[in-house]
PDB file of C-alpha atoms and ligand atoms in Angstrom:
ATOM      1  CA  MET A  89     -15.171  -5.603   4.160  1.00  0.00           C
ATOM      2  CA  LEU A  90     -12.946  -2.766   3.085  1.00  0.00           C
ATOM      3  CA  ILE A  91     -12.590  -3.219  -0.459  1.00  0.00           C
ATOM      4  CA  GLN A  92     -14.462  -5.914  -2.822  1.00  0.00           C
ATOM      5  CA  VAL A  93     -13.099  -6.639  -6.203  1.00  0.00           C
ATOM      6  CA  ASN A  94     -15.591  -7.976  -8.867  1.00  0.00           C
ATOM      7  CA  ASN A  95     -14.626  -9.572 -12.147  1.00  0.00           C
ATOM      8  CA  LEU A  96     -11.852  -6.886 -13.323  1.00  0.00           C
ATOM      9  CA  THR A  97     -10.449  -7.232 -16.605  1.00  0.00           C
ATOM     10  CA  LYS A  98      -7.719  -4.687 -18.278  1.00  0.00           C
ATOM     11  CA  THR A  99      -6.748  -4.187 -21.945  1.00  0.00           C
ATOM     12  CA  TYR A 100      -4.226  -1.608 -22.995  1.00  0.00           C
ATOM     13  CA  LYS A 101      -4.814  -0.291 -26.006  1.00  0.00           C
ATOM     14  CA  THR A 102      -1.601   0.878 -28.024  1.00  0.00           C
ATOM     15  CA  SER A 103      -1.225   2.657 -31.131  1.00  0.00           C
ATOM     16  CA  GLY A 104      -1.462   0.519 -34.399  1.00  0.00           C
ATOM     17  CA  GLY A 105      -4.706  -1.289 -32.824  1.00  0.00           C
ATOM     18  CA  ILE A 106      -2.783  -3.608 -30.967  1.00  0.00           C
ATOM     19  CA  THR A 107      -4.243  -4.742 -27.680  1.00  0.00           C
ATOM     20  CA  THR A 108      -2.568  -6.289 -24.550  1.00  0.00           C
ATOM     21  CA  PRO A 109      -4.533  -8.317 -22.021  1.00  0.00           C
ATOM     22  CA  ALA A 110      -3.321  -7.567 -18.558  1.00  0.00           C
ATOM     23  CA  LEU A 111      -6.052  -8.615 -16.234  1.00  0.00           C
ATOM     24  CA  ASN A 112      -8.676 -11.184 -16.864  1.00  0.00           C
ATOM     25  CA  ASP A 113     -11.786 -11.894 -14.591  1.00  0.00           C
ATOM     26  CA  VAL A 114      -9.880 -11.056 -11.306  1.00  0.00           C
ATOM     27  CA  SER A 115     -12.527 -10.983  -8.039  1.00  0.00           C
ATOM     28  CA  PHE A 116     -11.364 -10.985  -4.457  1.00  0.00           C
ATOM     29  CA  THR A 117     -11.990  -9.057  -1.453  1.00  0.00           C
ATOM     30  CA  ILE A 118      -9.977  -7.492   1.241  1.00  0.00           C
ATOM     31  CA  GLU A 119     -10.819  -7.182   4.745  1.00  0.00           C
ATOM     32  CA  ARG A 120      -9.413  -4.159   7.186  1.00  0.00           C
ATOM     33  CA  GLY A 121      -6.345  -4.560   8.765  1.00  0.00           C
ATOM     34  CA  GLU A 122      -4.844  -7.316   6.172  1.00  0.00           C
ATOM     35  CA  PHE A 123      -1.274  -7.409   4.918  1.00  0.00           C
ATOM     36  CA  THR A 124      -1.456  -8.665   1.790  1.00  0.00           C
ATOM     37  CA  ALA A 125       0.992  -9.168  -1.153  1.00  0.00           C
ATOM     38  CA  ILE A 126       0.052  -9.528  -4.608  1.00  0.00           C
ATOM     39  CA  ALA A 127       3.037 -11.934  -6.367  1.00  0.00           C
ATOM     40  CA  GLY A 128       3.390 -13.063  -9.636  1.00  0.00           C
ATOM     41  CA  PRO A 129       6.353 -13.100 -12.566  1.00  0.00           C
ATOM     42  CA  SER A 130       6.864 -10.168 -14.666  1.00  0.00           C
ATOM     43  CA  GLY A 131       4.224  -9.242 -17.087  1.00  0.00           C
ATOM     44  CA  SER A 132       1.567 -10.852 -15.138  1.00  0.00           C
ATOM     45  CA  GLY A 133      -0.426  -7.717 -13.824  1.00  0.00           C
ATOM     46  CA  LYS A 134       0.578  -7.000 -10.461  1.00  0.00           C
ATOM     47  CA  SER A 135       0.765  -3.131 -11.555  1.00  0.00           C
ATOM     48  CA  SER A 136      -2.024  -3.204 -13.254  1.00  0.00           C
ATOM     49  CA  LEU A 137      -4.183  -4.347 -10.285  1.00  0.00           C
ATOM     50  CA  LEU A 138      -2.581  -2.031  -7.929  1.00  0.00           C
ATOM     51  CA  ASN A 139      -3.393   0.726 -10.198  1.00  0.00           C
ATOM     52  CA  ILE A 140      -6.928  -0.189 -10.498  1.00  0.00           C
ATOM     53  CA  LEU A 141      -7.427  -0.773  -6.976  1.00  0.00           C
ATOM     54  CA  SER A 142      -5.557   2.863  -5.836  1.00  0.00           C
ATOM     55  CA  ALA A 143      -7.813   4.476  -8.676  1.00  0.00           C
ATOM     56  CA  LEU A 144      -5.075   6.100 -10.544  1.00  0.00           C
ATOM     57  CA  ASP A 145      -6.270   4.017 -13.463  1.00  0.00           C
ATOM     58  CA  ALA A 146      -9.889   2.649 -14.466  1.00  0.00           C
ATOM     59  CA  PRO A 147     -10.611  -1.172 -15.366  1.00  0.00           C
ATOM     60  CA  SER A 148     -11.495  -2.175 -18.720  1.00  0.00           C
ATOM     61  CA  SER A 149     -14.943  -3.746 -17.151  1.00  0.00           C
ATOM     62  CA  GLY A 150     -15.604  -4.960 -13.743  1.00  0.00           C
ATOM     63  CA  GLU A 151     -15.842  -2.885 -10.360  1.00  0.00           C
ATOM     64  CA  VAL A 152     -14.066  -1.918  -7.454  1.00  0.00           C
ATOM     65  CA  ILE A 153     -16.241  -1.418  -4.528  1.00  0.00           C
ATOM     66  CA  PHE A 154     -14.046   0.619  -1.654  1.00  0.00           C
ATOM     67  CA  ASN A 155     -15.816   0.831   1.494  1.00  0.00           C
ATOM     68  CA  GLU A 156     -19.225   0.245  -0.098  1.00  0.00           C
ATOM     69  CA  GLU A 157     -18.558   2.875  -2.439  1.00  0.00           C
ATOM     70  CA  ASN A 158     -18.248   2.130  -6.465  1.00  0.00           C
ATOM     71  CA  LEU A 159     -15.120   3.843  -7.981  1.00  0.00           C
ATOM     72  CA  SER A 160     -16.512   3.741 -11.108  1.00  0.00           C
ATOM     73  CA  THR A 161     -19.162   6.510  -9.873  1.00  0.00           C
ATOM     74  CA  LEU A 162     -16.813   8.861  -8.826  1.00  0.00           C
ATOM     75  CA  ASN A 163     -15.725  12.010 -10.890  1.00  0.00           C
ATOM     76  CA  GLU A 164     -12.063  13.286 -11.288  1.00  0.00           C
ATOM     77  CA  LYS A 165     -12.187  15.776  -8.294  1.00  0.00           C
ATOM     78  CA  GLN A 166     -13.613  13.179  -6.075  1.00  0.00           C
ATOM     79  CA  LEU A 167     -11.166  10.482  -7.146  1.00  0.00           C
ATOM     80  CA  SER A 168      -8.310  12.996  -6.560  1.00  0.00           C
ATOM     81  CA  TYR A 169      -9.870  13.459  -2.848  1.00  0.00           C
ATOM     82  CA  PHE A 170     -10.171  10.060  -2.440  1.00  0.00           C
ATOM     83  CA  ARG A 171      -6.389   9.543  -3.675  1.00  0.00           C
ATOM     84  CA  LEU A 172      -5.371  11.950  -0.933  1.00  0.00           C
ATOM     85  CA  HIS A 173      -7.604  10.968   1.914  1.00  0.00           C
ATOM     86  CA  THR A 174      -8.223   7.263   1.677  1.00  0.00           C
ATOM     87  CA  ILE A 175      -5.017   5.644  -0.062  1.00  0.00           C
ATOM     88  CA  GLY A 176      -1.154   6.197   1.000  1.00  0.00           C
ATOM     89  CA  PHE A 177       1.547   5.404  -1.622  1.00  0.00           C
ATOM     90  CA  ILE A 178       4.886   3.708  -1.726  1.00  0.00           C
ATOM     91  CA  PHE A 179       6.577   3.344  -4.941  1.00  0.00           C
ATOM     92  CA  GLN A 180       9.414   1.279  -5.931  1.00  0.00           C
ATOM     93  CA  ALA A 181      11.555   4.330  -6.920  1.00  0.00           C
ATOM     94  CA  TYR A 182      10.461   5.908  -3.363  1.00  0.00           C
ATOM     95  CA  ASN A 183       9.812   9.295  -5.566  1.00  0.00           C
ATOM     96  CA  LEU A 184      10.835  11.596  -2.611  1.00  0.00           C
ATOM     97  CA  ILE A 185      10.803  15.435  -3.545  1.00  0.00           C
ATOM     98  CA  ASN A 186      14.731  16.116  -4.096  1.00  0.00           C
ATOM     99  CA  THR A 187      14.054  19.912  -3.082  1.00  0.00           C
ATOM    100  CA  LEU A 188      12.474  19.100   0.095  1.00  0.00           C
ATOM    101  CA  THR A 189      14.162  17.530   3.552  1.00  0.00           C
ATOM    102  CA  ALA A 190      12.622  14.257   4.936  1.00  0.00           C
ATOM    103  CA  ILE A 191      10.748  16.598   7.055  1.00  0.00           C
ATOM    104  CA  GLU A 192       9.104  18.260   4.645  1.00  0.00           C
ATOM    105  CA  ASN A 193       8.463  15.460   2.287  1.00  0.00           C
ATOM    106  CA  VAL A 194       6.527  13.898   5.006  1.00  0.00           C
ATOM    107  CA  GLU A 195       4.339  16.891   5.699  1.00  0.00           C
ATOM    108  CA  TYR A 196       3.578  17.537   1.829  1.00  0.00           C
ATOM    109  CA  PRO A 197       0.388  15.339   1.970  1.00  0.00           C
ATOM    110  CA  LEU A 198      -0.657  17.215   5.143  1.00  0.00           C
ATOM    111  CA  LEU A 199      -0.428  20.540   3.311  1.00  0.00           C
ATOM    112  CA  LEU A 200      -2.310  19.294   0.275  1.00  0.00           C
ATOM    113  CA  GLN A 201      -5.129  18.337   3.033  1.00  0.00           C
ATOM    114  CA  ASN A 202      -5.194  21.836   4.391  1.00  0.00           C
ATOM    115  CA  ILE A 203      -3.280  20.615   7.981  1.00  0.00           C
ATOM    116  CA  SER A 204      -1.914  23.845   9.929  1.00  0.00           C
ATOM    117  CA  ALA A 205       1.641  24.028   9.797  1.00  0.00           C
ATOM    118  CA  LYS A 206       2.252  23.360  13.503  1.00  0.00           C
ATOM    119  CA  GLN A 207      -0.051  19.822  13.315  1.00  0.00           C
ATOM    120  CA  ARG A 208       2.060  18.861  10.295  1.00  0.00           C
ATOM    121  CA  ARG A 209       5.240  19.296  12.029  1.00  0.00           C
ATOM    122  CA  LEU A 210       4.240  17.277  14.850  1.00  0.00           C
ATOM    123  CA  ARG A 211       2.905  14.516  13.161  1.00  0.00           C
ATOM    124  CA  ALA A 212       5.809  14.254  10.515  1.00  0.00           C
ATOM    125  CA  ILE A 213       8.050  14.234  13.641  1.00  0.00           C
ATOM    126  CA  ASP A 214       6.017  11.671  15.295  1.00  0.00           C
ATOM    127  CA  ILE A 215       5.763   9.513  12.526  1.00  0.00           C
ATOM    128  CA  LEU A 216       9.396   9.644  11.483  1.00  0.00           C
ATOM    129  CA  GLU A 217      10.719   8.913  15.032  1.00  0.00           C
ATOM    130  CA  GLN A 218       8.291   5.759  14.467  1.00  0.00           C
ATOM    131  CA  VAL A 219      10.187   4.738  11.352  1.00  0.00           C
ATOM    132  CA  GLY A 220      13.510   4.947  12.901  1.00  0.00           C
ATOM    133  CA  LEU A 221      14.380   8.741  11.460  1.00  0.00           C
ATOM    134  CA  GLY A 222      14.231  11.000  14.380  1.00  0.00           C
ATOM    135  CA  ASP A 223      18.054  12.087  13.595  1.00  0.00           C
ATOM    136  CA  TYR A 224      17.598  12.897   9.891  1.00  0.00           C
ATOM    137  CA  LEU A 225      14.684  15.032  10.248  1.00  0.00           C
ATOM    138  CA  THR A 226      16.374  17.733   7.784  1.00  0.00           C
ATOM    139  CA  ARG A 227      18.378  15.518   5.402  1.00  0.00           C
ATOM    140  CA  PHE A 228      17.621  15.648   1.514  1.00  0.00           C
ATOM    141  CA  PRO A 229      16.968  12.632   0.122  1.00  0.00           C
ATOM    142  CA  ASN A 230      20.209  12.469  -1.767  1.00  0.00           C
ATOM    143  CA  GLN A 231      21.753  12.431   1.638  1.00  0.00           C
ATOM    144  CA  LEU A 232      20.199   9.225   2.745  1.00  0.00           C
ATOM    145  CA  SER A 233      20.537   6.044   1.791  1.00  0.00           C
ATOM    146  CA  GLY A 234      18.133   3.862  -0.138  1.00  0.00           C
ATOM    147  CA  GLY A 235      16.545   2.462   2.378  1.00  0.00           C
ATOM    148  CA  GLN A 236      16.306   5.323   4.564  1.00  0.00           C
ATOM    149  CA  GLN A 237      14.641   7.205   1.841  1.00  0.00           C
ATOM    150  CA  GLN A 238      11.898   4.582   1.494  1.00  0.00           C
ATOM    151  CA  ARG A 239      11.585   4.736   5.136  1.00  0.00           C
ATOM    152  CA  VAL A 240      10.652   8.642   4.290  1.00  0.00           C
ATOM    153  CA  ALA A 241       8.097   7.387   1.667  1.00  0.00           C
ATOM    154  CA  VAL A 242       6.655   4.736   4.257  1.00  0.00           C
ATOM    155  CA  ALA A 243       6.067   7.647   6.636  1.00  0.00           C
ATOM    156  CA  ARG A 244       4.933   9.932   3.997  1.00  0.00           C
ATOM    157  CA  SER A 245       2.521   6.717   2.997  1.00  0.00           C
ATOM    158  CA  ILE A 246       0.775   6.571   6.831  1.00  0.00           C
ATOM    159  CA  VAL A 247       1.209  10.478   8.264  1.00  0.00           C
ATOM    160  CA  THR A 248      -2.463  10.998   6.636  1.00  0.00           C
ATOM    161  CA  LYS A 249      -3.728   8.053   8.565  1.00  0.00           C
ATOM    162  CA  PRO A 250      -4.948   6.640   5.238  1.00  0.00           C
ATOM    163  CA  LYS A 251      -7.043   3.482   5.254  1.00  0.00           C
ATOM    164  CA  VAL A 252      -4.760   1.469   2.916  1.00  0.00           C
ATOM    165  CA  ILE A 253      -1.141   1.959   1.679  1.00  0.00           C
ATOM    166  CA  MET A 254      -0.679   0.291  -1.706  1.00  0.00           C
ATOM    167  CA  ALA A 255       2.897  -0.201  -2.434  1.00  0.00           C
ATOM    168  CA  ASP A 256       4.281  -1.520  -6.159  1.00  0.00           C
ATOM    169  CA  GLU A 257       7.141  -3.659  -5.407  1.00  0.00           C
ATOM    170  CA  PRO A 258       8.593  -1.368  -2.536  1.00  0.00           C
ATOM    171  CA  THR A 259      11.732  -3.463  -2.114  1.00  0.00           C
ATOM    172  CA  ALA A 260      12.794  -3.811  -5.551  1.00  0.00           C
ATOM    173  CA  ASN A 261      15.631  -1.504  -5.438  1.00  0.00           C
ATOM    174  CA  LEU A 262      16.769  -2.390  -1.949  1.00  0.00           C
ATOM    175  CA  ASP A 263      19.042  -5.030  -1.014  1.00  0.00           C
ATOM    176  CA  SER A 264      17.593  -8.526   0.927  1.00  0.00           C
ATOM    177  CA  LYS A 265      18.901  -7.017   4.389  1.00  0.00           C
ATOM    178  CA  THR A 266      17.461  -3.695   3.805  1.00  0.00           C
ATOM    179  CA  SER A 267      14.056  -4.986   2.300  1.00  0.00           C
ATOM    180  CA  ALA A 268      13.395  -7.464   5.164  1.00  0.00           C
ATOM    181  CA  SER A 269      13.623  -4.456   7.468  1.00  0.00           C
ATOM    182  CA  LEU A 270      11.446  -2.320   5.437  1.00  0.00           C
ATOM    183  CA  ILE A 271       9.024  -5.310   5.496  1.00  0.00           C
ATOM    184  CA  GLU A 272       9.087  -5.529   9.284  1.00  0.00           C
ATOM    185  CA  LEU A 273       8.888  -1.866   9.664  1.00  0.00           C
ATOM    186  CA  MET A 274       5.367  -2.086   7.408  1.00  0.00           C
ATOM    187  CA  LEU A 275       4.542  -5.034   9.665  1.00  0.00           C
ATOM    188  CA  LYS A 276       4.784  -3.081  12.784  1.00  0.00           C
ATOM    189  CA  LEU A 277       3.115  -0.281  11.393  1.00  0.00           C
ATOM    190  CA  ASN A 278       0.437  -2.447  10.113  1.00  0.00           C
ATOM    191  CA  GLU A 279      -0.419  -3.824  13.332  1.00  0.00           C
ATOM    192  CA  GLU A 280      -0.082  -0.960  15.497  1.00  0.00           C
ATOM    193  CA  HIS A 281      -1.899   1.463  13.053  1.00  0.00           C
ATOM    194  CA  THR A 282      -4.059  -0.889  12.206  1.00  0.00           C
ATOM    195  CA  THR A 283      -3.555   0.183   8.421  1.00  0.00           C
ATOM    196  CA  THR A 284      -4.196  -2.264   5.656  1.00  0.00           C
ATOM    197  CA  PHE A 285      -1.102  -2.875   3.390  1.00  0.00           C
ATOM    198  CA  ILE A 286      -1.278  -4.110  -0.154  1.00  0.00           C
ATOM    199  CA  PHE A 287       2.049  -4.347  -1.980  1.00  0.00           C
ATOM    200  CA  SER A 288       3.387  -6.503  -5.124  1.00  0.00           C
ATOM    201  CA  THR A 289       6.550  -8.169  -4.940  1.00  0.00           C
ATOM    202  CA  HIS A 290       8.885 -10.674  -6.956  1.00  0.00           C
ATOM    203  CA  ASP A 291      10.884 -11.741  -3.692  1.00  0.00           C
ATOM    204  CA  LYS A 292      10.074 -14.713  -2.231  1.00  0.00           C
ATOM    205  CA  ASP A 293      11.495 -13.834   1.112  1.00  0.00           C
ATOM    206  CA  ILE A 294       8.743 -10.723   1.244  1.00  0.00           C
ATOM    207  CA  MET A 295       6.161 -13.318  -0.056  1.00  0.00           C
ATOM    208  CA  ASP A 296       6.871 -15.289   3.264  1.00  0.00           C
ATOM    209  CA  ARG A 297       6.639 -12.244   5.658  1.00  0.00           C
ATOM    210  CA  ALA A 298       2.891 -11.588   4.233  1.00  0.00           C
ATOM    211  CA  LYS A 299      -0.299 -12.731   5.687  1.00  0.00           C
ATOM    212  CA  ARG A 300      -1.837 -13.344   2.515  1.00  0.00           C
ATOM    213  CA  LEU A 301      -1.026 -13.949  -0.880  1.00  0.00           C
ATOM    214  CA  ILE A 302      -2.485 -13.070  -4.000  1.00  0.00           C
ATOM    215  CA  LEU A 303      -0.927 -15.159  -6.825  1.00  0.00           C
ATOM    216  CA  LEU A 304      -1.135 -13.747 -10.554  1.00  0.00           C
ATOM    217  CA  LYS A 305      -0.389 -15.794 -13.727  1.00  0.00           C
ATOM    218  CA  ASP A 306      -1.038 -14.255 -17.313  1.00  0.00           C
ATOM    219  CA  GLY A 307      -3.801 -11.754 -15.642  1.00  0.00           C
ATOM    220  CA  GLN A 308      -5.483 -14.321 -13.606  1.00  0.00           C
ATOM    221  CA  ILE A 309      -5.539 -15.284  -9.381  1.00  0.00           C
ATOM    222  CA  GLN A 310      -4.032 -18.590  -9.219  1.00  0.00           C
ATOM    223  CA  SER A 311      -4.668 -19.163  -5.461  1.00  0.00           C
TER     224      SER A 311
HETATM  225  N1  ATP B 276       0.547   1.148 -20.000  1.00  0.00           N
HETATM  226  C1  ATP B 276       0.569  -0.011 -20.717  1.00  0.00           C
HETATM  227  N2  ATP B 276       0.206  -0.032 -22.187  1.00  0.00           N
HETATM  228  C2  ATP B 276       0.057  -0.878 -22.757  1.00  0.00           C
HETATM  229  N3  ATP B 276       0.526  -2.582 -22.145  1.00  0.00           N
HETATM  230  C3  ATP B 276       0.719  -2.451 -21.059  1.00  0.00           C
HETATM  231  C4  ATP B 276       0.661  -1.259 -19.957  1.00  0.00           C
HETATM  232  N4  ATP B 276       1.102  -1.441 -18.797  1.00  0.00           N
HETATM  233  C5  ATP B 276       1.264  -2.787 -18.612  1.00  0.00           C
HETATM  234  N5  ATP B 276       0.904  -3.400 -20.018  1.00  0.00           N
HETATM  235  C6  ATP B 276       1.266  -4.932 -20.379  1.00  0.00           C
HETATM  236  O1  ATP B 276       0.003  -5.348 -19.354  1.00  0.00           O
HETATM  237  C7  ATP B 276       0.550  -6.723 -18.648  1.00  0.00           C
HETATM  238  C8  ATP B 276       0.624  -6.719 -17.386  1.00  0.00           C
HETATM  239  O2  ATP B 276       2.059  -5.658 -16.793  1.00  0.00           O
HETATM  240  P1  ATP B 276       2.244  -5.216 -15.434  1.00  0.00           P
HETATM  241  O3  ATP B 276       2.738  -4.018 -15.313  1.00  0.00           O
HETATM  242  O4  ATP B 276       0.591  -5.153 -14.961  1.00  0.00           O
HETATM  243  O5  ATP B 276       2.767  -6.589 -14.999  1.00  0.00           O
HETATM  244  P2  ATP B 276       3.469  -6.701 -13.429  1.00  0.00           P
HETATM  245  O6  ATP B 276       3.278  -8.019 -12.837  1.00  0.00           O
HETATM  246  O7  ATP B 276       3.407  -5.259 -12.893  1.00  0.00           O
HETATM  247  O8  ATP B 276       4.774  -6.876 -14.189  1.00  0.00           O
HETATM  248  P3  ATP B 276       6.579  -6.465 -13.299  1.00  0.00           P
HETATM  249  O9  ATP B 276       6.405  -7.773 -12.612  1.00  0.00           O
HETATM  250  O10 ATP B 276       7.513  -6.598 -14.834  1.00  0.00           O
HETATM  251  O11 ATP B 276       6.283  -5.306 -12.854  1.00  0.00           O
HETATM  252  C9  ATP B 276       2.160  -7.057 -19.651  1.00  0.00           C
HETATM  253  O12 ATP B 276       1.700  -7.604 -20.867  1.00  0.00           O
HETATM  254  C10 ATP B 276       2.659  -5.583 -20.026  1.00  0.00           C
HETATM  255  O13 ATP B 276       3.191  -5.565 -21.116  1.00  0.00           O
HETATM  256 MG1   MG B 277       5.187  -4.142 -12.141  1.00  0.00          MG
END
């Protein structure tokens, strides 16, 4: 088992003493190599759940056990290390660095990991070729289509060989054809690298390509 989620709740407190419940007693496990979609209507808690799974946010109660380690026992430094080495992130808005080329964007997390310049370059080229962007290495993000930018983001997420890739609505800004090909790319990487993927989506066609679906409604699991 890779991730065990026990009785998570999340309640946001905003100014004026208002509280918003986002997750209510959520429990499930994720095995190594899964390709799992978290689905549910707007406001059902998908982003809240992914943020907690990837240690970007802490739950109000409950726990996430990642590889037998309870995330709530880690300090900030250990959490940064965990996020850099264990998780790959893909975002809805790509979040590439606009002043860096495609290859430099993919090299960036390896730089943070103190990998040598030569290794960074080799690994970034290899993975950009795997995502079909071998001819676009020196393009800047604004010289790429949305689908190509998201492929760079996928390459950046996997270049560090993370245990799991977390993606919050990775296809939300893409048209349906580009979304379908992005999901096929993620599936290919899931199979070839045995990387676990957990991603959220609104899109029925994307849900259909998932190997497992976790359905949220009002912060609770439906199935
Ligand atoms: N930072 C925050 N402060 C206060 N309330 C929040 C915050 N983030 C989310 N919420 C609330 O928590 C609930 C769950 O939100 P969340 O963003 O997890 O839903 P979602 O399923 O990702 O929705 P969407 O499909 O629109 O992205 C909603 O009621 C939302 O308003
Ligand atoms: Mg969301």
